């Protein structure tokens, strides 16, 4: 017996990977920027910590809500397109069959073979064939709002805990520097992990995430210094 051939594809991770990467990086950068900015203003250790915790809670809820609303809009659009396609199949199946065959002709099949393929796929699952080949809707890439919201909120929380750990473990006078160092290191790691999960070059992913995180913290530190409030 021939050994079963296994292939590793990463496209089935797109739904949760994008939300998780966005959530983790946003958690790290947002809370780190908040902590660095408040610490640079001269605030007390408790104020810096409280600001970070508030940023974590508000950010996680915001990420979950934003992802859910965004992906749900995509899901609503997909459902509307599928309803329209279902109606068109019921009202004018011959035109829909010709439309499907024309799609396969544009992809390289001969007209005769394209028509034969369209007939067989229509007999098997007409709506599924049109959803996949005409609308580009597949089970793998279909919008999943709840999954995206949960992945984003959980990843944001995990990411935000990193700069908060620096606040808890480092003396007040060194909080800013320690948070920046820990945050940059974690951003390089998260960028590399995201690149690995998506099959992209590790170094490029790490540098891209680290660069923008550094820019965000630099801007926050500058704003904090401008106010110089002693609490």
Tab-separated table of N, CA, C and O in Angstrom, residues 10-26 63-75 141-153 155-156 193-195 197-198:
chain	number	residue	atom	x	y	z
A	10	UNK	N	-1.168	26.408	5.278
A	10	UNK	CA	-1.365	27.393	6.339
A	10	UNK	C	-2.591	28.268	6.131
A	10	UNK	O	-2.918	29.088	6.974
A	11	UNK	N	-3.271	28.129	5.000
A	11	UNK	CA	-4.406	29.000	4.716
A	11	UNK	C	-5.558	28.783	5.688
A	11	UNK	O	-6.352	29.684	5.922
A	12	UNK	N	-5.640	27.568	6.289
A	12	UNK	CA	-6.718	27.331	7.245
A	12	UNK	C	-6.497	28.051	8.571
A	12	UNK	O	-7.365	28.058	9.428
A	13	UNK	N	-5.330	28.673	8.724
A	13	UNK	CA	-5.057	29.430	9.948
A	13	UNK	C	-5.408	30.909	9.812
A	13	UNK	O	-5.335	31.646	10.803
A	14	UNK	N	-5.761	31.334	8.611
A	14	UNK	CA	-5.912	32.764	8.356
A	14	UNK	C	-6.941	33.398	9.281
A	14	UNK	O	-6.740	34.499	9.799
A	15	UNK	N	-8.074	32.719	9.489
A	15	UNK	CA	-9.154	33.307	10.264
A	15	UNK	C	-8.741	33.738	11.650
A	15	UNK	O	-9.026	34.859	12.084
A	16	UNK	N	-8.031	32.846	12.379
A	16	UNK	CA	-7.649	33.179	13.748
A	16	UNK	C	-6.243	33.770	13.830
A	16	UNK	O	-5.944	34.540	14.738
A	17	UNK	N	-5.375	33.444	12.866
A	17	UNK	CA	-3.991	33.922	12.943
A	17	UNK	C	-3.921	35.438	12.799
A	17	UNK	O	-3.208	36.109	13.547
A	18	UNK	N	-4.653	35.984	11.851
A	18	UNK	CA	-4.632	37.434	11.668
A	18	UNK	C	-5.111	38.149	12.922
A	18	UNK	O	-4.491	39.111	13.384
A	19	UNK	N	-6.224	37.661	13.496
A	19	UNK	CA	-6.762	38.290	14.701
A	19	UNK	C	-5.815	38.126	15.888
A	19	UNK	O	-5.633	39.050	16.686
A	20	UNK	N	-5.187	36.954	16.003
A	20	UNK	CA	-4.292	36.705	17.132
A	20	UNK	C	-3.026	37.551	17.029
A	20	UNK	O	-2.567	38.124	18.026
A	21	UNK	N	-2.453	37.634	15.833
A	21	UNK	CA	-1.244	38.448	15.646
A	21	UNK	C	-1.545	39.912	15.924
A	21	UNK	O	-0.805	40.604	16.633
A	22	UNK	N	-2.652	40.400	15.380
A	22	UNK	CA	-3.038	41.788	15.607
A	22	UNK	C	-3.281	42.042	17.088
A	22	UNK	O	-2.830	43.046	17.641
A	23	UNK	N	-3.987	41.122	17.751
A	23	UNK	CA	-4.284	41.291	19.165
A	23	UNK	C	-3.042	41.278	20.030
A	23	UNK	O	-2.882	42.127	20.913
A	24	UNK	N	-2.142	40.330	19.799
A	24	UNK	CA	-0.928	40.230	20.613
A	24	UNK	C	-0.041	41.455	20.452
A	24	UNK	O	0.427	42.047	21.429
A	25	UNK	N	0.194	41.855	19.205
A	25	UNK	CA	1.038	43.017	18.975
A	25	UNK	C	0.411	44.290	19.528
A	25	UNK	O	1.101	45.143	20.095
A	26	UNK	N	-0.902	44.408	19.369
A	26	UNK	CA	-1.578	45.587	19.894
A	26	UNK	C	-1.531	45.604	21.420
A	26	UNK	O	-1.365	46.658	22.037
A	63	UNK	N	-10.666	45.205	21.389
A	63	UNK	CA	-10.224	44.326	20.311
A	63	UNK	C	-11.271	43.275	19.987
A	63	UNK	O	-11.544	42.988	18.818
A	64	UNK	N	-11.874	42.697	21.036
A	64	UNK	CA	-12.904	41.679	20.817
A	64	UNK	C	-14.094	42.262	20.074
A	64	UNK	O	-14.599	41.680	19.099
A	65	UNK	N	-14.550	43.427	20.535
A	65	UNK	CA	-15.714	44.060	19.904
A	65	UNK	C	-15.396	44.466	18.466
A	65	UNK	O	-16.204	44.244	17.555
A	66	UNK	N	-14.213	45.048	18.269
A	66	UNK	CA	-13.843	45.477	16.930
A	66	UNK	C	-13.726	44.325	15.949
A	66	UNK	O	-14.203	44.406	14.814
A	67	UNK	N	-13.078	43.240	16.390
A	67	UNK	CA	-12.941	42.073	15.515
A	67	UNK	C	-14.298	41.461	15.200
A	67	UNK	O	-14.578	41.090	14.063
A	68	UNK	N	-15.147	41.359	16.232
A	68	UNK	CA	-16.455	40.736	16.014
A	68	UNK	C	-17.276	41.547	15.008
A	68	UNK	O	-17.861	40.991	14.072
A	69	UNK	N	-17.347	42.862	15.219
A	69	UNK	CA	-18.139	43.705	14.324
A	69	UNK	C	-17.583	43.664	12.902
A	69	UNK	O	-18.334	43.546	11.927
A	70	UNK	N	-16.259	43.741	12.784
A	70	UNK	CA	-15.636	43.740	11.470
A	70	UNK	C	-15.872	42.426	10.721
A	70	UNK	O	-16.295	42.419	9.562
A	71	UNK	N	-15.600	41.319	11.397
A	71	UNK	CA	-15.734	40.013	10.735
A	71	UNK	C	-17.203	39.659	10.538
A	71	UNK	O	-17.566	38.991	9.562
A	72	UNK	N	-18.074	40.116	11.448
A	72	UNK	CA	-19.501	39.861	11.269
A	72	UNK	C	-20.028	40.592	10.034
A	72	UNK	O	-20.903	40.080	9.321
A	73	UNK	N	-19.488	41.778	9.758
A	73	UNK	CA	-19.874	42.492	8.534
A	73	UNK	C	-19.489	41.685	7.297
A	73	UNK	O	-20.255	41.616	6.322
A	74	UNK	N	-18.308	41.076	7.355
A	74	UNK	CA	-17.900	40.204	6.254
A	74	UNK	C	-18.825	39.004	6.138
A	74	UNK	O	-19.227	38.621	5.034
A	75	UNK	N	-19.195	38.407	7.281
A	75	UNK	CA	-20.086	37.258	7.273
A	75	UNK	C	-21.462	37.629	6.726
A	75	UNK	O	-22.075	36.860	5.971
A	141	UNK	N	-11.741	29.796	4.358
A	141	UNK	CA	-11.551	31.238	4.486
A	141	UNK	C	-12.820	31.975	4.885
A	141	UNK	O	-12.836	33.203	4.898
A	142	UNK	N	-13.859	31.247	5.226
A	142	UNK	CA	-15.127	31.888	5.560
A	142	UNK	C	-15.014	32.674	6.864
A	142	UNK	O	-14.270	32.294	7.770
A	143	UNK	N	-15.741	33.774	6.947
A	143	UNK	CA	-15.686	34.641	8.128
A	143	UNK	C	-16.259	33.926	9.350
A	143	UNK	O	-17.329	33.343	9.289
A	144	UNK	N	-15.523	33.997	10.462
A	144	UNK	CA	-15.950	33.413	11.736
A	144	UNK	C	-15.801	34.479	12.828
A	144	UNK	O	-14.747	34.587	13.453
A	145	UNK	N	-16.832	35.273	13.067
A	145	UNK	CA	-16.732	36.420	13.978
A	145	UNK	C	-16.363	36.047	15.408
A	145	UNK	O	-15.510	36.701	16.022
A	146	UNK	N	-16.983	35.021	15.964
A	146	UNK	CA	-16.724	34.651	17.354
A	146	UNK	C	-15.289	34.179	17.523
A	146	UNK	O	-14.595	34.551	18.481
A	147	UNK	N	-14.821	33.364	16.594
A	147	UNK	CA	-13.440	32.876	16.652
A	147	UNK	C	-12.460	34.031	16.593
A	147	UNK	O	-11.495	34.090	17.369
A	148	UNK	N	-12.704	34.986	15.694
A	148	UNK	CA	-11.814	36.133	15.554
A	148	UNK	C	-11.821	36.987	16.817
A	148	UNK	O	-10.767	37.448	17.279
A	149	UNK	N	-13.006	37.207	17.393
A	149	UNK	CA	-13.110	38.040	18.599
A	149	UNK	C	-12.385	37.393	19.772
A	149	UNK	O	-11.637	38.064	20.505
A	150	UNK	N	-12.581	36.099	19.969
A	150	UNK	CA	-11.939	35.407	21.091
A	150	UNK	C	-10.427	35.359	20.917
A	150	UNK	O	-9.676	35.572	21.873
A	151	UNK	N	-9.973	35.079	19.703
A	151	UNK	CA	-8.532	35.017	19.446
A	151	UNK	C	-7.880	36.376	19.680
A	151	UNK	O	-6.807	36.476	20.280
A	152	UNK	N	-8.547	37.434	19.233
A	152	UNK	CA	-7.992	38.769	19.375
A	152	UNK	C	-7.925	39.199	20.835
A	152	UNK	O	-6.905	39.726	21.294
A	153	UNK	N	-9.016	38.975	21.588
A	153	UNK	CA	-9.042	39.379	22.995
A	153	UNK	C	-8.026	38.594	23.822
A	153	UNK	O	-7.313	39.155	24.661
A	155	UNK	N	-5.288	37.068	22.759
A	155	UNK	CA	-3.928	37.434	22.371
A	155	UNK	C	-3.559	38.814	22.915
A	155	UNK	O	-2.418	39.040	23.340
A	156	UNK	N	-4.503	39.747	22.904
A	156	UNK	CA	-4.241	41.082	23.460
A	156	UNK	C	-3.886	40.971	24.938
A	156	UNK	O	-2.944	41.611	25.414
A	193	UNK	N	7.390	34.566	15.476
A	193	UNK	CA	6.426	33.473	15.606
A	193	UNK	C	5.288	33.615	14.605
A	193	UNK	O	4.830	32.624	14.016
A	194	UNK	N	4.808	34.834	14.430
A	194	UNK	CA	3.738	35.068	13.458
A	194	UNK	C	4.215	34.742	12.045
A	194	UNK	O	3.484	34.149	11.247
A	195	UNK	N	5.445	35.128	11.735
A	195	UNK	CA	6.005	34.823	10.418
A	195	UNK	C	6.152	33.314	10.228
A	195	UNK	O	5.856	32.771	9.158
A	197	UNK	N	4.358	30.945	11.723
A	197	UNK	CA	3.031	30.346	11.572
A	197	UNK	C	2.459	30.582	10.182
A	197	UNK	O	1.721	29.755	9.655
A	198	UNK	N	2.810	31.723	9.594
A	198	UNK	CA	2.304	32.042	8.268
A	198	UNK	C	3.216	31.621	7.134
A	198	UNK	O	2.885	31.841	5.969
